[in-house]
Short mmCIF file of C-alpha atoms in Angstrom, two decimals:
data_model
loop_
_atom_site.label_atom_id
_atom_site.label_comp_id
_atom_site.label_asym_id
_atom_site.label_seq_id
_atom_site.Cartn_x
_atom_site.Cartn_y
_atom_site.Cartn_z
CA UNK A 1 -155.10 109.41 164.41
CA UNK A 2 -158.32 111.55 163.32
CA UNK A 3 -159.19 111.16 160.00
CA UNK A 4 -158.92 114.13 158.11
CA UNK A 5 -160.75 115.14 154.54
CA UNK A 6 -160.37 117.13 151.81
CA UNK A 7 -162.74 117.44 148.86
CA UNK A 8 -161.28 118.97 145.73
CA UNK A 9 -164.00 118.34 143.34
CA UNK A 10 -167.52 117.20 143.64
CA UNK A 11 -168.66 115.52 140.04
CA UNK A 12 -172.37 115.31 139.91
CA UNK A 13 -173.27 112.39 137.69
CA UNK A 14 -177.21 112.27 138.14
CA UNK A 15 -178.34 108.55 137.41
CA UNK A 16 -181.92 107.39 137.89
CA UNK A 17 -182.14 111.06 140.08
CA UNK A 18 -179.36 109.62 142.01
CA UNK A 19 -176.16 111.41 143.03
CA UNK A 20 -173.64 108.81 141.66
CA UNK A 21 -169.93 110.17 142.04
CA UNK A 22 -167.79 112.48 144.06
CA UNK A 23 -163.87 112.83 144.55
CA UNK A 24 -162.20 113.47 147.86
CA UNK A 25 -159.20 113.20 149.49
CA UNK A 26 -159.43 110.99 152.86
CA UNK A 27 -156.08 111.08 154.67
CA UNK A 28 -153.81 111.93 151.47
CA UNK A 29 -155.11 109.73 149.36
CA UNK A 30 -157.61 110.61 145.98
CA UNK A 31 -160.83 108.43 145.98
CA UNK A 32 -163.82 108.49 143.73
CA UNK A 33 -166.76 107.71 145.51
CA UNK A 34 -169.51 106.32 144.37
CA UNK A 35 -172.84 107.43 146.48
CA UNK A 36 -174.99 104.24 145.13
CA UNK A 37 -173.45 101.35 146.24
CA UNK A 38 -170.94 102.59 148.86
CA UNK A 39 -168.29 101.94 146.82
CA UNK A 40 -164.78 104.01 146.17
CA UNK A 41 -162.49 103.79 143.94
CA UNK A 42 -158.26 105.50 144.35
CA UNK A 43 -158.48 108.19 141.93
CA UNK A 44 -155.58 110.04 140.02
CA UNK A 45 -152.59 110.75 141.70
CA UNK A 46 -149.85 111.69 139.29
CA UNK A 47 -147.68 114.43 140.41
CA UNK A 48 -149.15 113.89 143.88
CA UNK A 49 -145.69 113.97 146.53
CA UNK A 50 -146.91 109.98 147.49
CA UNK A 51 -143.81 108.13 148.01
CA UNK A 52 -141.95 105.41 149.66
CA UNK A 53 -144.96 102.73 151.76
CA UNK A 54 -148.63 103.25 151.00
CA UNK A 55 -150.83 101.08 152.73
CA UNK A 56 -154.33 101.35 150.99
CA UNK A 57 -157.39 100.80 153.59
CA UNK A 58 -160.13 98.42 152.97
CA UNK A 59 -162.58 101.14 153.65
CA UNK A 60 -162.91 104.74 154.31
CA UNK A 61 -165.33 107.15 155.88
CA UNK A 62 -167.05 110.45 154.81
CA UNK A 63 -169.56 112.69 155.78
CA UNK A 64 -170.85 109.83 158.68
CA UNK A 65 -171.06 106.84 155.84
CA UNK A 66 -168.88 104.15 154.91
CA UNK A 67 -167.53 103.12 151.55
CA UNK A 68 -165.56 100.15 150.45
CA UNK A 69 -162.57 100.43 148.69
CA UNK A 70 -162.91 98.30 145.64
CA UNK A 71 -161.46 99.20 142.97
CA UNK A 72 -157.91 101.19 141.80
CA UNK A 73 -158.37 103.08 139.31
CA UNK A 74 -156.55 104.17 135.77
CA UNK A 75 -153.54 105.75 136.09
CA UNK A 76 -153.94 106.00 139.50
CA UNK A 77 -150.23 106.09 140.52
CA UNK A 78 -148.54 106.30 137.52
CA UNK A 79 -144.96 107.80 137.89
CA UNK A 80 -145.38 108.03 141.57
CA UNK A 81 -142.23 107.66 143.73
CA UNK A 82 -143.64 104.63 145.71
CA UNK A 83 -141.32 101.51 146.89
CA UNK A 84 -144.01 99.64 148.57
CA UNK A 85 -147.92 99.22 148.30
CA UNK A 86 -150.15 97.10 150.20
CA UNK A 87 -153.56 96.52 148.36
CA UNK A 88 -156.47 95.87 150.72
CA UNK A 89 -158.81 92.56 150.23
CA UNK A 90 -161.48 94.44 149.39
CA UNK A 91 -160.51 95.36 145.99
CA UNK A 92 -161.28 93.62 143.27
CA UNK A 93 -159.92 95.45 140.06
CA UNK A 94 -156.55 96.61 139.48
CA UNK A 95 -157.17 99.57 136.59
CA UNK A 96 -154.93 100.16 133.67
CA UNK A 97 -151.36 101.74 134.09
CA UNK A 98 -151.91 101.84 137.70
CA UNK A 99 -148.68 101.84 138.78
CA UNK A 100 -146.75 102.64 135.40
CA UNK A 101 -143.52 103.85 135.67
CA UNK A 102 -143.30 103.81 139.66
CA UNK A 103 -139.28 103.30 139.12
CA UNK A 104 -138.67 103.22 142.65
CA UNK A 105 -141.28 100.37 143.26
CA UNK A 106 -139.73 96.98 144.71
CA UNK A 107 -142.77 95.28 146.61
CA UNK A 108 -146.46 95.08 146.18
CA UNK A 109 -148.60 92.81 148.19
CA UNK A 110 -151.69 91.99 145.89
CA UNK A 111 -154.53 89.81 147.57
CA UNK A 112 -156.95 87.06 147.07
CA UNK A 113 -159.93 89.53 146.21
CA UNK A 114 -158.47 90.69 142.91
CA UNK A 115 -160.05 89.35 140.02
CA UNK A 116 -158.58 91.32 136.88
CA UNK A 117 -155.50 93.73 136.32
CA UNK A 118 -154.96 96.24 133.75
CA UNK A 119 -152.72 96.64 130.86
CA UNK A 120 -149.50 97.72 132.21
CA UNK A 121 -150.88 98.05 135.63
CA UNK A 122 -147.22 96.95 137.05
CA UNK A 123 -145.28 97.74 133.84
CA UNK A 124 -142.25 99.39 133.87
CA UNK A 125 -142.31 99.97 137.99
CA UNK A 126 -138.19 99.45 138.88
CA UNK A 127 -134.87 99.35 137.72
CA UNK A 128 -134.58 95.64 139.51
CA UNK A 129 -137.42 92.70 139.69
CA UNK A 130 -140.24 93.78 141.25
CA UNK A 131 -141.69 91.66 144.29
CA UNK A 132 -145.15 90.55 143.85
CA UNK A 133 -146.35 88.92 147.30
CA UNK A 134 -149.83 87.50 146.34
CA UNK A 135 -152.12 86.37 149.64
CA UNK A 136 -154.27 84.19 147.37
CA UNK A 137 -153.07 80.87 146.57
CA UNK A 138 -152.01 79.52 142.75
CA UNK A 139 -155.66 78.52 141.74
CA UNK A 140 -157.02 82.07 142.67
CA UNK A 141 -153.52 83.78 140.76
CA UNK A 142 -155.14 81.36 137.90
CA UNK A 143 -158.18 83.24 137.57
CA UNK A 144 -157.29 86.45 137.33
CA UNK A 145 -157.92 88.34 134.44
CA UNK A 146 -154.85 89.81 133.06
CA UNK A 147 -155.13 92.67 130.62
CA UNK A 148 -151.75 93.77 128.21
CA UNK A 149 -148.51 92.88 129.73
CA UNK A 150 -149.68 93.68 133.39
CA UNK A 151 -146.30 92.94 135.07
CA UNK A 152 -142.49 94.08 133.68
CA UNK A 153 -139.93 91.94 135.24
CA UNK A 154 -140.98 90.22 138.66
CA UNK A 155 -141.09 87.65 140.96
CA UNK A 156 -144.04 85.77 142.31
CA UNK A 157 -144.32 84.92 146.29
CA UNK A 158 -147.20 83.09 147.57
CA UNK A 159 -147.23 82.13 151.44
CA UNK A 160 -143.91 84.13 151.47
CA UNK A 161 -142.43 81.89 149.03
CA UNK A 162 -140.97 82.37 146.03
CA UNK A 163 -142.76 80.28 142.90
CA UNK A 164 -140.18 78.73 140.57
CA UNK A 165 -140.57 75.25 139.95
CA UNK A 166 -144.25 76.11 138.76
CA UNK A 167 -147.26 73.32 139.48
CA UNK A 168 -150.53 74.49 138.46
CA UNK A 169 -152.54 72.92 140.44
CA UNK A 170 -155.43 70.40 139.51
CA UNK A 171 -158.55 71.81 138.51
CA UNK A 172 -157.27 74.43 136.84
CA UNK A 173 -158.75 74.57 133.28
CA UNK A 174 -157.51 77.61 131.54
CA UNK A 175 -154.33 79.55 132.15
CA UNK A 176 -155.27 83.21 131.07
CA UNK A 177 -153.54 85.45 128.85
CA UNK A 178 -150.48 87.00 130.21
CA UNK A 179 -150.84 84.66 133.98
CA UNK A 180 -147.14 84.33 134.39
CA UNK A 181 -145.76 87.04 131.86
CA UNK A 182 -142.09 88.12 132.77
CA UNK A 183 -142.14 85.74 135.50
CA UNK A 184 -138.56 85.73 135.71
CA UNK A 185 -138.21 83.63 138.86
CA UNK A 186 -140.19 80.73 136.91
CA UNK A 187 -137.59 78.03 136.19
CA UNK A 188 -140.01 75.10 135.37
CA UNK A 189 -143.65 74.53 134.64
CA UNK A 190 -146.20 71.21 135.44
CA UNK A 191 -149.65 71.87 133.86
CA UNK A 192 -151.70 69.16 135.20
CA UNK A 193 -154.33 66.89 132.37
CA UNK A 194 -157.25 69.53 133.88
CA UNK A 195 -156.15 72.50 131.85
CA UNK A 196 -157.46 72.22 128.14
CA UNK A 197 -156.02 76.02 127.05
CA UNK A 198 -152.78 77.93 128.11
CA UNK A 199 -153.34 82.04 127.21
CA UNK A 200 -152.17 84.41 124.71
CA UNK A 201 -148.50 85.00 125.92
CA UNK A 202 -149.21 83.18 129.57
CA UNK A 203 -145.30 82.49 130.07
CA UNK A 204 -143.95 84.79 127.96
CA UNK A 205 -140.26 86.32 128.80
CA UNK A 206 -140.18 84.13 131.24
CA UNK A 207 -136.64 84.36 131.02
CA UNK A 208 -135.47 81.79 133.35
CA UNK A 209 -138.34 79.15 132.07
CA UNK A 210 -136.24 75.90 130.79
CA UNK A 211 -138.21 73.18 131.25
CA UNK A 212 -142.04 72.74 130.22
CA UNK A 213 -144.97 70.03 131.00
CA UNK A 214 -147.71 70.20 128.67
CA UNK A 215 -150.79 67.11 128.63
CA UNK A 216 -152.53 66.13 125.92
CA UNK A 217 -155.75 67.53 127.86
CA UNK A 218 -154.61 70.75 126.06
CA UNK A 219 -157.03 71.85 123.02
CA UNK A 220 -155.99 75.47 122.38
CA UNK A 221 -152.40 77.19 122.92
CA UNK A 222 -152.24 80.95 122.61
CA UNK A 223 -149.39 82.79 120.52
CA UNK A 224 -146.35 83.69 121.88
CA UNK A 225 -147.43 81.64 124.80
CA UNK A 226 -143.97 80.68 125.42
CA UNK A 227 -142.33 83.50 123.71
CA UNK A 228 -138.57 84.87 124.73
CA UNK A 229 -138.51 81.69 127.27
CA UNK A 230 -135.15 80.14 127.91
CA UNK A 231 -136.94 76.73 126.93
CA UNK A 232 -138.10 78.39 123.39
CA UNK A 233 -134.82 80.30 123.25
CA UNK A 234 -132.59 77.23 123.22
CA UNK A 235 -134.71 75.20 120.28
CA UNK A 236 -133.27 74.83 117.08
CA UNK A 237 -134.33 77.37 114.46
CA UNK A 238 -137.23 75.76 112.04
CA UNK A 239 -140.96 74.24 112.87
CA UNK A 240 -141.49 74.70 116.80
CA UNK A 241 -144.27 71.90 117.49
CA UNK A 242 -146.22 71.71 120.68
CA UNK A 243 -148.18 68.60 121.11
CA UNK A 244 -150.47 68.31 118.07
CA UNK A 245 -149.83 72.04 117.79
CA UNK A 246 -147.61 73.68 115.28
CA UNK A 247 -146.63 76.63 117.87
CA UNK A 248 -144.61 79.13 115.48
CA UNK A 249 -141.85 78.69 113.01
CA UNK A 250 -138.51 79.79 114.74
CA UNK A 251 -135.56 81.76 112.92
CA UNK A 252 -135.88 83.08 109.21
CA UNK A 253 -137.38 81.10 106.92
CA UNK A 254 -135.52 80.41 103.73
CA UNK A 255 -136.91 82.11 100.70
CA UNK A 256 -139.01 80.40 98.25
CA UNK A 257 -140.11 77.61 100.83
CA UNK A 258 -143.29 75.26 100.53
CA UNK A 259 -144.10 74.27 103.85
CA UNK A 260 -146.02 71.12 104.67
CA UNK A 261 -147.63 71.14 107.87
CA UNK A 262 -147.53 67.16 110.07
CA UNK A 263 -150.52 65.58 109.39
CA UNK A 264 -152.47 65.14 112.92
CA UNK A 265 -151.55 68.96 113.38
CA UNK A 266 -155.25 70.52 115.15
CA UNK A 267 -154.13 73.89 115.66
CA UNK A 268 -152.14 76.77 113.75
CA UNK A 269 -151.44 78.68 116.71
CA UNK A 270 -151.56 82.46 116.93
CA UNK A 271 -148.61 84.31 114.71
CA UNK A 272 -147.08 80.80 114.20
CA UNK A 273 -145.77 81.74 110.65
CA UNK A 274 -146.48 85.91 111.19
CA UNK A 275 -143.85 87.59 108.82
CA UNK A 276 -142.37 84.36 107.07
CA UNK A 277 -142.13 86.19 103.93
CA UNK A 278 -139.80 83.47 101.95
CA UNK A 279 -143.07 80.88 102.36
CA UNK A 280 -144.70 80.78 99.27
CA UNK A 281 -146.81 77.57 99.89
CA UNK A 282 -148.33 75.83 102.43
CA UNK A 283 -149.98 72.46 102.96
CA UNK A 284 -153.02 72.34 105.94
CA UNK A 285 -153.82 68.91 106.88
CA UNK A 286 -157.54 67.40 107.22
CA UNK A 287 -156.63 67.83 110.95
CA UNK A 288 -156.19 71.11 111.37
CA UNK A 289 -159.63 72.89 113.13
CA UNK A 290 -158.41 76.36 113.80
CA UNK A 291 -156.02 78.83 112.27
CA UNK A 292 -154.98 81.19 114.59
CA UNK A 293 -154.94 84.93 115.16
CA UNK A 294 -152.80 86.20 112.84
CA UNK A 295 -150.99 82.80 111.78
CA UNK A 296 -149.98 84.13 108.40
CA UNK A 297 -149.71 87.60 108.45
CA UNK A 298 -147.42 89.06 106.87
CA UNK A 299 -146.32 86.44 104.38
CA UNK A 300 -145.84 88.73 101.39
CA UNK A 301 -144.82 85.52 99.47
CA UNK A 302 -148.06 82.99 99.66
CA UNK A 303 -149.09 83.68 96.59
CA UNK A 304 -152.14 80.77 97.13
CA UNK A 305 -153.53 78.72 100.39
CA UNK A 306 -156.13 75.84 100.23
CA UNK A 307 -157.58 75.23 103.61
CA UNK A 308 -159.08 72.02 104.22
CA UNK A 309 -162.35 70.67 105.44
CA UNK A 310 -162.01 70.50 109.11
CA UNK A 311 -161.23 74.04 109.98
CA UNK A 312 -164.13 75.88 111.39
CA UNK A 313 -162.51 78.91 112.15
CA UNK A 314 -160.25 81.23 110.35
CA UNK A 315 -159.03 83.85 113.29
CA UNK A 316 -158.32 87.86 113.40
CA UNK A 317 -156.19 88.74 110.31
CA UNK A 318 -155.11 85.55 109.44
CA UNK A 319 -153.84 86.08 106.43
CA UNK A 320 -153.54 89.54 106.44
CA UNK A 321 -151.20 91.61 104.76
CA UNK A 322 -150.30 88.28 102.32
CA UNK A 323 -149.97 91.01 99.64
CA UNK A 324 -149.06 88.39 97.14
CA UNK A 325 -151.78 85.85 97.85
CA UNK A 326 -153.84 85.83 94.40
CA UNK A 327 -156.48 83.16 95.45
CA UNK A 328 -158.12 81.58 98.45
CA UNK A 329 -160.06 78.34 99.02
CA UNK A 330 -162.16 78.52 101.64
CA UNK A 331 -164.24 75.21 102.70
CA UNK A 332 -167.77 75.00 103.73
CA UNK A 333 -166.76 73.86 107.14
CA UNK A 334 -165.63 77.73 108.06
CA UNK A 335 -168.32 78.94 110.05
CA UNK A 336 -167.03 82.26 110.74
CA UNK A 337 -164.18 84.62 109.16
CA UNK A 338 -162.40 86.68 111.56
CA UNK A 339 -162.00 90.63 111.79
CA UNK A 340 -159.08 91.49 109.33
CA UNK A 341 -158.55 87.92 108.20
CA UNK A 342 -157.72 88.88 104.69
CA UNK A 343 -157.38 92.98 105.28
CA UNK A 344 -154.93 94.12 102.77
CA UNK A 345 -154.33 91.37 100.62
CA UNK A 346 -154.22 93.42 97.36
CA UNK A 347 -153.42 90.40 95.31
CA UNK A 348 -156.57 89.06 95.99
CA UNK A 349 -158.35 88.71 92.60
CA UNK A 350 -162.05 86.70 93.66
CA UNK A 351 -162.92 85.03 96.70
CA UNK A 352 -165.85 82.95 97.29
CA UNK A 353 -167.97 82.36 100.91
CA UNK A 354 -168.99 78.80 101.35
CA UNK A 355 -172.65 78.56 102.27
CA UNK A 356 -171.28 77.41 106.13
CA UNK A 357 -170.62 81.05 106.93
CA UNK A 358 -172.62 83.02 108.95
CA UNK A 359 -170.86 86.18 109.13
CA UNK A 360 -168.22 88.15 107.67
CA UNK A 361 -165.76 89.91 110.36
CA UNK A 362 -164.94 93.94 110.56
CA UNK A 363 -162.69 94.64 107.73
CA UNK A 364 -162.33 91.16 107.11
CA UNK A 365 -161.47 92.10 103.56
CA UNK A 366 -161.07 95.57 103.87
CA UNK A 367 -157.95 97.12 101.32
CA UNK A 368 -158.05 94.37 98.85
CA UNK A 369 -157.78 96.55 95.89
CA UNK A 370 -157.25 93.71 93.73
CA UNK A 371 -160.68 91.85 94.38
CA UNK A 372 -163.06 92.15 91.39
CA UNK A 373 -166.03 89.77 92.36
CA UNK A 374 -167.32 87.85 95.91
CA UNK A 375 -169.95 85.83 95.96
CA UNK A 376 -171.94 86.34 99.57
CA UNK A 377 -173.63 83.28 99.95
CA UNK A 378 -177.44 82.79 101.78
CA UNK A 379 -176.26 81.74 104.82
CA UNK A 380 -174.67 84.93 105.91
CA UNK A 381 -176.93 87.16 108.15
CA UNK A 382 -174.77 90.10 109.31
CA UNK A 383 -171.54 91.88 107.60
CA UNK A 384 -168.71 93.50 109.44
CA UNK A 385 -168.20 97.30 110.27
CA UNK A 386 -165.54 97.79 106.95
CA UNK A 387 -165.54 94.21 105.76
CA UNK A 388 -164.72 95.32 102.14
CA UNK A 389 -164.08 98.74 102.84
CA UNK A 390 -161.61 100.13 100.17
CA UNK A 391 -162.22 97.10 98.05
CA UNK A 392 -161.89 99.62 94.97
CA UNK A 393 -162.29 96.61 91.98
CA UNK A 394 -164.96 95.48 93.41
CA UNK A 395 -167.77 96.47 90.50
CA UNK A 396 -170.94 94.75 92.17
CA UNK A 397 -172.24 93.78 94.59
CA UNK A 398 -175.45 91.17 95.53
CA UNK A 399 -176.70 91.05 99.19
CA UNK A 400 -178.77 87.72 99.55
CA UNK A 401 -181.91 87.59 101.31
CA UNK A 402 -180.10 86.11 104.53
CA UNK A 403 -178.45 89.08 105.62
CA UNK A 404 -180.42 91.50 108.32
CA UNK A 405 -177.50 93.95 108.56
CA UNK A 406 -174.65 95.67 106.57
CA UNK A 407 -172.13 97.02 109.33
CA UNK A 408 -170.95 100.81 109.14
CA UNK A 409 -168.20 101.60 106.09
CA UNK A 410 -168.91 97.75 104.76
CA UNK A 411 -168.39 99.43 101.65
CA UNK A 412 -166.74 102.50 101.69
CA UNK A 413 -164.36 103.69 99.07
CA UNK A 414 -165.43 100.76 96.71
CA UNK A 415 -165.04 103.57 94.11
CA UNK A 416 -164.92 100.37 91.35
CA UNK A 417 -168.77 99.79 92.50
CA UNK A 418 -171.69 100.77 90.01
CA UNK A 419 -174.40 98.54 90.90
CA UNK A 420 -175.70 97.33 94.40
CA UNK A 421 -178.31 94.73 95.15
CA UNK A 422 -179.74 94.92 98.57
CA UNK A 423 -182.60 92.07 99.71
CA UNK A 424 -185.81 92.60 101.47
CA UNK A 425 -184.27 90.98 104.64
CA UNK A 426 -181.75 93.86 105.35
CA UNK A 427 -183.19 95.87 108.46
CA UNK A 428 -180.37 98.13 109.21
CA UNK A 429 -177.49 99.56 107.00
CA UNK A 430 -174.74 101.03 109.20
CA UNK A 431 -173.02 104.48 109.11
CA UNK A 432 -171.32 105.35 105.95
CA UNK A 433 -171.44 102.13 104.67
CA UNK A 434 -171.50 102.55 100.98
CA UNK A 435 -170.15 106.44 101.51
CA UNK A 436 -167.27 107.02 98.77
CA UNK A 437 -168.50 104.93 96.19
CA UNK A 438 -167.70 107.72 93.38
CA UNK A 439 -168.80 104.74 90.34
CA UNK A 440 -172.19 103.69 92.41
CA UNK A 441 -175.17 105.80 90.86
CA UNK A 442 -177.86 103.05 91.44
CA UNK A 443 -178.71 101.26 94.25
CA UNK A 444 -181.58 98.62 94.54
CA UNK A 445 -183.28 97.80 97.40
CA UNK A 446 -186.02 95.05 97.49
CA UNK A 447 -187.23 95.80 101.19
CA UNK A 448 -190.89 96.66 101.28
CA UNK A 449 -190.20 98.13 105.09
CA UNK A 450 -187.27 100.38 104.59
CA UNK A 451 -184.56 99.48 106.22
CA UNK A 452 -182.92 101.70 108.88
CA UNK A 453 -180.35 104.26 107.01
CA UNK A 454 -177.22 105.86 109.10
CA UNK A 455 -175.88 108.11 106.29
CA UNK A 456 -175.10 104.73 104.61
CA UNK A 457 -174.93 106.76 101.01
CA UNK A 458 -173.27 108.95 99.39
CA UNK A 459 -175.84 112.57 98.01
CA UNK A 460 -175.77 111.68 94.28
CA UNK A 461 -176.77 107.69 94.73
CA UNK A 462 -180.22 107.23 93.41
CA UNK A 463 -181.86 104.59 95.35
CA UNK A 464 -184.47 102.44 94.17
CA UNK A 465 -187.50 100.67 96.07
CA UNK A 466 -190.37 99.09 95.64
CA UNK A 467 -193.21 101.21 94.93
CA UNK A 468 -195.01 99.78 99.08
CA UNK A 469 -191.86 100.97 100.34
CA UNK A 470 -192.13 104.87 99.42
CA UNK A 471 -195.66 104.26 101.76
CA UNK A 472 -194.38 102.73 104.08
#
């Protein structure tokens, strides 16, 4: 059949004096080609009358050249009234909400080439299980990079097969985020002693997942990993450990509860006690190296938490939202502290950085009205877009000579603050950072080459220098 075209916009996108995009349609279907490289990529097709097969070419022509299909892009087919789709091996990236809410979508044939799909590319695409008919084989389905919840309810076929007694095969070292998500057809899982981490919510509502083989290879299991399993589903409500990790606390914890953690524990796994609001103490063994992403958020009760020696790492929020957590111990082993780690504990009274820290995370402590003094120690060198924004007890503040930058809003809203001490290593103070400070008048700043400004201050803050800085 003769190819026919269509173009219903032209986008001129001049790069380097080089025409880099234009959108046609080749044979009913939207593309966005790209003029450099040859590439296209399926552009938007909502409301488009698209239904029942589509059968996406590897490559298309236009205007006598030939470009290769690579990509599908965002949104592409949302809400379309497709039941089947064929993908071509030449594409490689499967774009965000690609195929959302194609109800009438049974099949999809998804090949080897494909190395990352979007969040909800697949989500919400039928009333039944969705067929997924992958032409790679299960190391290749291994690497993929799987964005938010990519598939609803499905079933994996490889070789025309249907996957349920899972082996991952040898070699395999890391089992990404979301691999096997709503895998419903999975009814057991082998992980061979290769893999040493299993993903953020890799077998999650895997609803017909009962039985689970885990080595000792394994060093880091993500939250909800196993989450809404039939195997999780039918443990006993109370402390859910995995290996040497403790994995999540199951059921409603009692109120009032001190909770001692095994000793030989190495990992608080991601949201393992998230919204335990009856624990009011905890216990970290020397064993422990990592809290996870938001391990303790949301325990209202901890009113205090001493973290021991041989954790390196305290993850994204943490701890936050422990609104009744009045003090924190935190060891010179910690290296970094995560983005929101202690956001909005408001109980927080004084919190000291061990010398072991090199930087302080975006809004790491951001909304802890109660926090009156922190002690930023010399081996910090950069802090956080918002680390202690809305911090409004906070009275002072001392930046030691280690620190090169002070991230946007750092400060903002510290309307407690009167006096500020910046060093002479600071090269760079973000947007807005000390904006809102209504108590801050002074500000003190003992770089001799001023340091880069973004707005950082508020119009009435008088800022003082040394006198080889006003020359400079």
């Amino acid at each position: 059949m003769k190819t026919k075209f269509f173009t219903f916009f032209t986008a001129l996108a001049l790069s380097a004096g080089q025409l880099c995009a234009l959108q046609v349609r080749i044979d009913g279907i939207n593309y966005n080609l790209n003029e450099t490289d040859l590439t296209a990529e399926v552009g938007n097709h909502q409301g488009s009358s698209l239904k029942d097969t589509l059968i996406i070419p590897a490559s298309v022509e236009y205007e006598s050249k030939t470009y290769s299909v690579t990509s599908i892009g965002n949104l592409a087919f949302q809400s379309c009234n497709l039941k089947s789709v064929t993908i071509p091996n030449s594409v490689t990236h499967i774009g965000i909400n690609a195929f959302y809410g194609c109800q009438r979508l049974t099949s999809v044939t998804i090949p080897a080439s494909v190395t990352s799909i979007g969040s909800q590319a697949f989500n919400l695409c039928t009333t039944e299980t969705l067929r997924v008919d992958y032409t790679g084989d299960l190391t290749d389905w291994c690497g993929i990079m799987f964005s938010y919840w990519p598939f609803g309810d499905y079933h994996l076929y490889i070789n025309n097969e249907k996957v349920t007694d899972l082996v991952i095969p040898e070699g395999v070292q890391n089992i990404r985020n979301y691999a096997f998500s709503y895998c419903s057809g999975l009814t057991s899982v082998t992980i061979p002693n290769s893999v040493t981490r299993i993903g953020s919510s890799a077998f999650s509502r895997c609803s017909g997942l009962t039985s689970v083989t885990i080595p000792d290879s394994v060093t880091n299991i993500g939250g909800r990993a196993f989450y809404n399993t039939a195997w999780y589903n039918n443990l006993p409500d109370g402390p859910v450990y995995i290996k040497k990790f403790f994995y999540a606390y199951k059921g409603t914890m009692p109120a009032n509860t001190s909770f001692t953690i095994d000793a030989g524990t190495l990992q608080i796994c991601e949201g393992a006690f998230s919204g335990c609001s009856g624990l009011t103490s905890v216990t970290i063994p020397n064993s422990v190296t990592l809290i996870g992403v938001g391990a303790f958020e949301r325990c209202t009760g901890l009113t205090s938490v001493t973290i021991p020696n041989s954790v390196t790492l305290i993850g994204v929020g943490a701890f936050e939202r422990c609104t009744g957590l009045t003090s924190v111990t935190i060891p010179n082993s910690v290296t970094s502290i995560g983005n929101y780690a202690f956001s909005y504990c408001s109980g927080l009274t004084s919190v000291t950085i061990p010398n072991s820290v090199a930087s302080i995370g975006s809004s790491a402590f951001s909304y802890c009205s109660g926090l009156t003094s922190v002690t930023i120690p010399n081996s910090v060198t950069s802090i956080g877009v918002g680390a202690f924004f809305g911090c409004s007890g906070l009275a002072s503040i001392t930046i030691p000579n280690s620190v090169t930058s002070i991230g946007g809003q750092a400060f903002e809203r510290c309307t407690g603050l009167t006096s500020v001490t910046i060093s002479n290593s600071v090269t760079s103070i973000g947007s807005r950072a000390f904006s809102g400070c209504s108590g801050l008048t002074f500000v003190t700043c003992y770089a001799e080459t001023p340091p880069i400004i973004y707005s950082s201050f508020s119009r009435q803050d008088t800022l003082r220098v040394p006198y080889k800085s006003i020359k400079a």
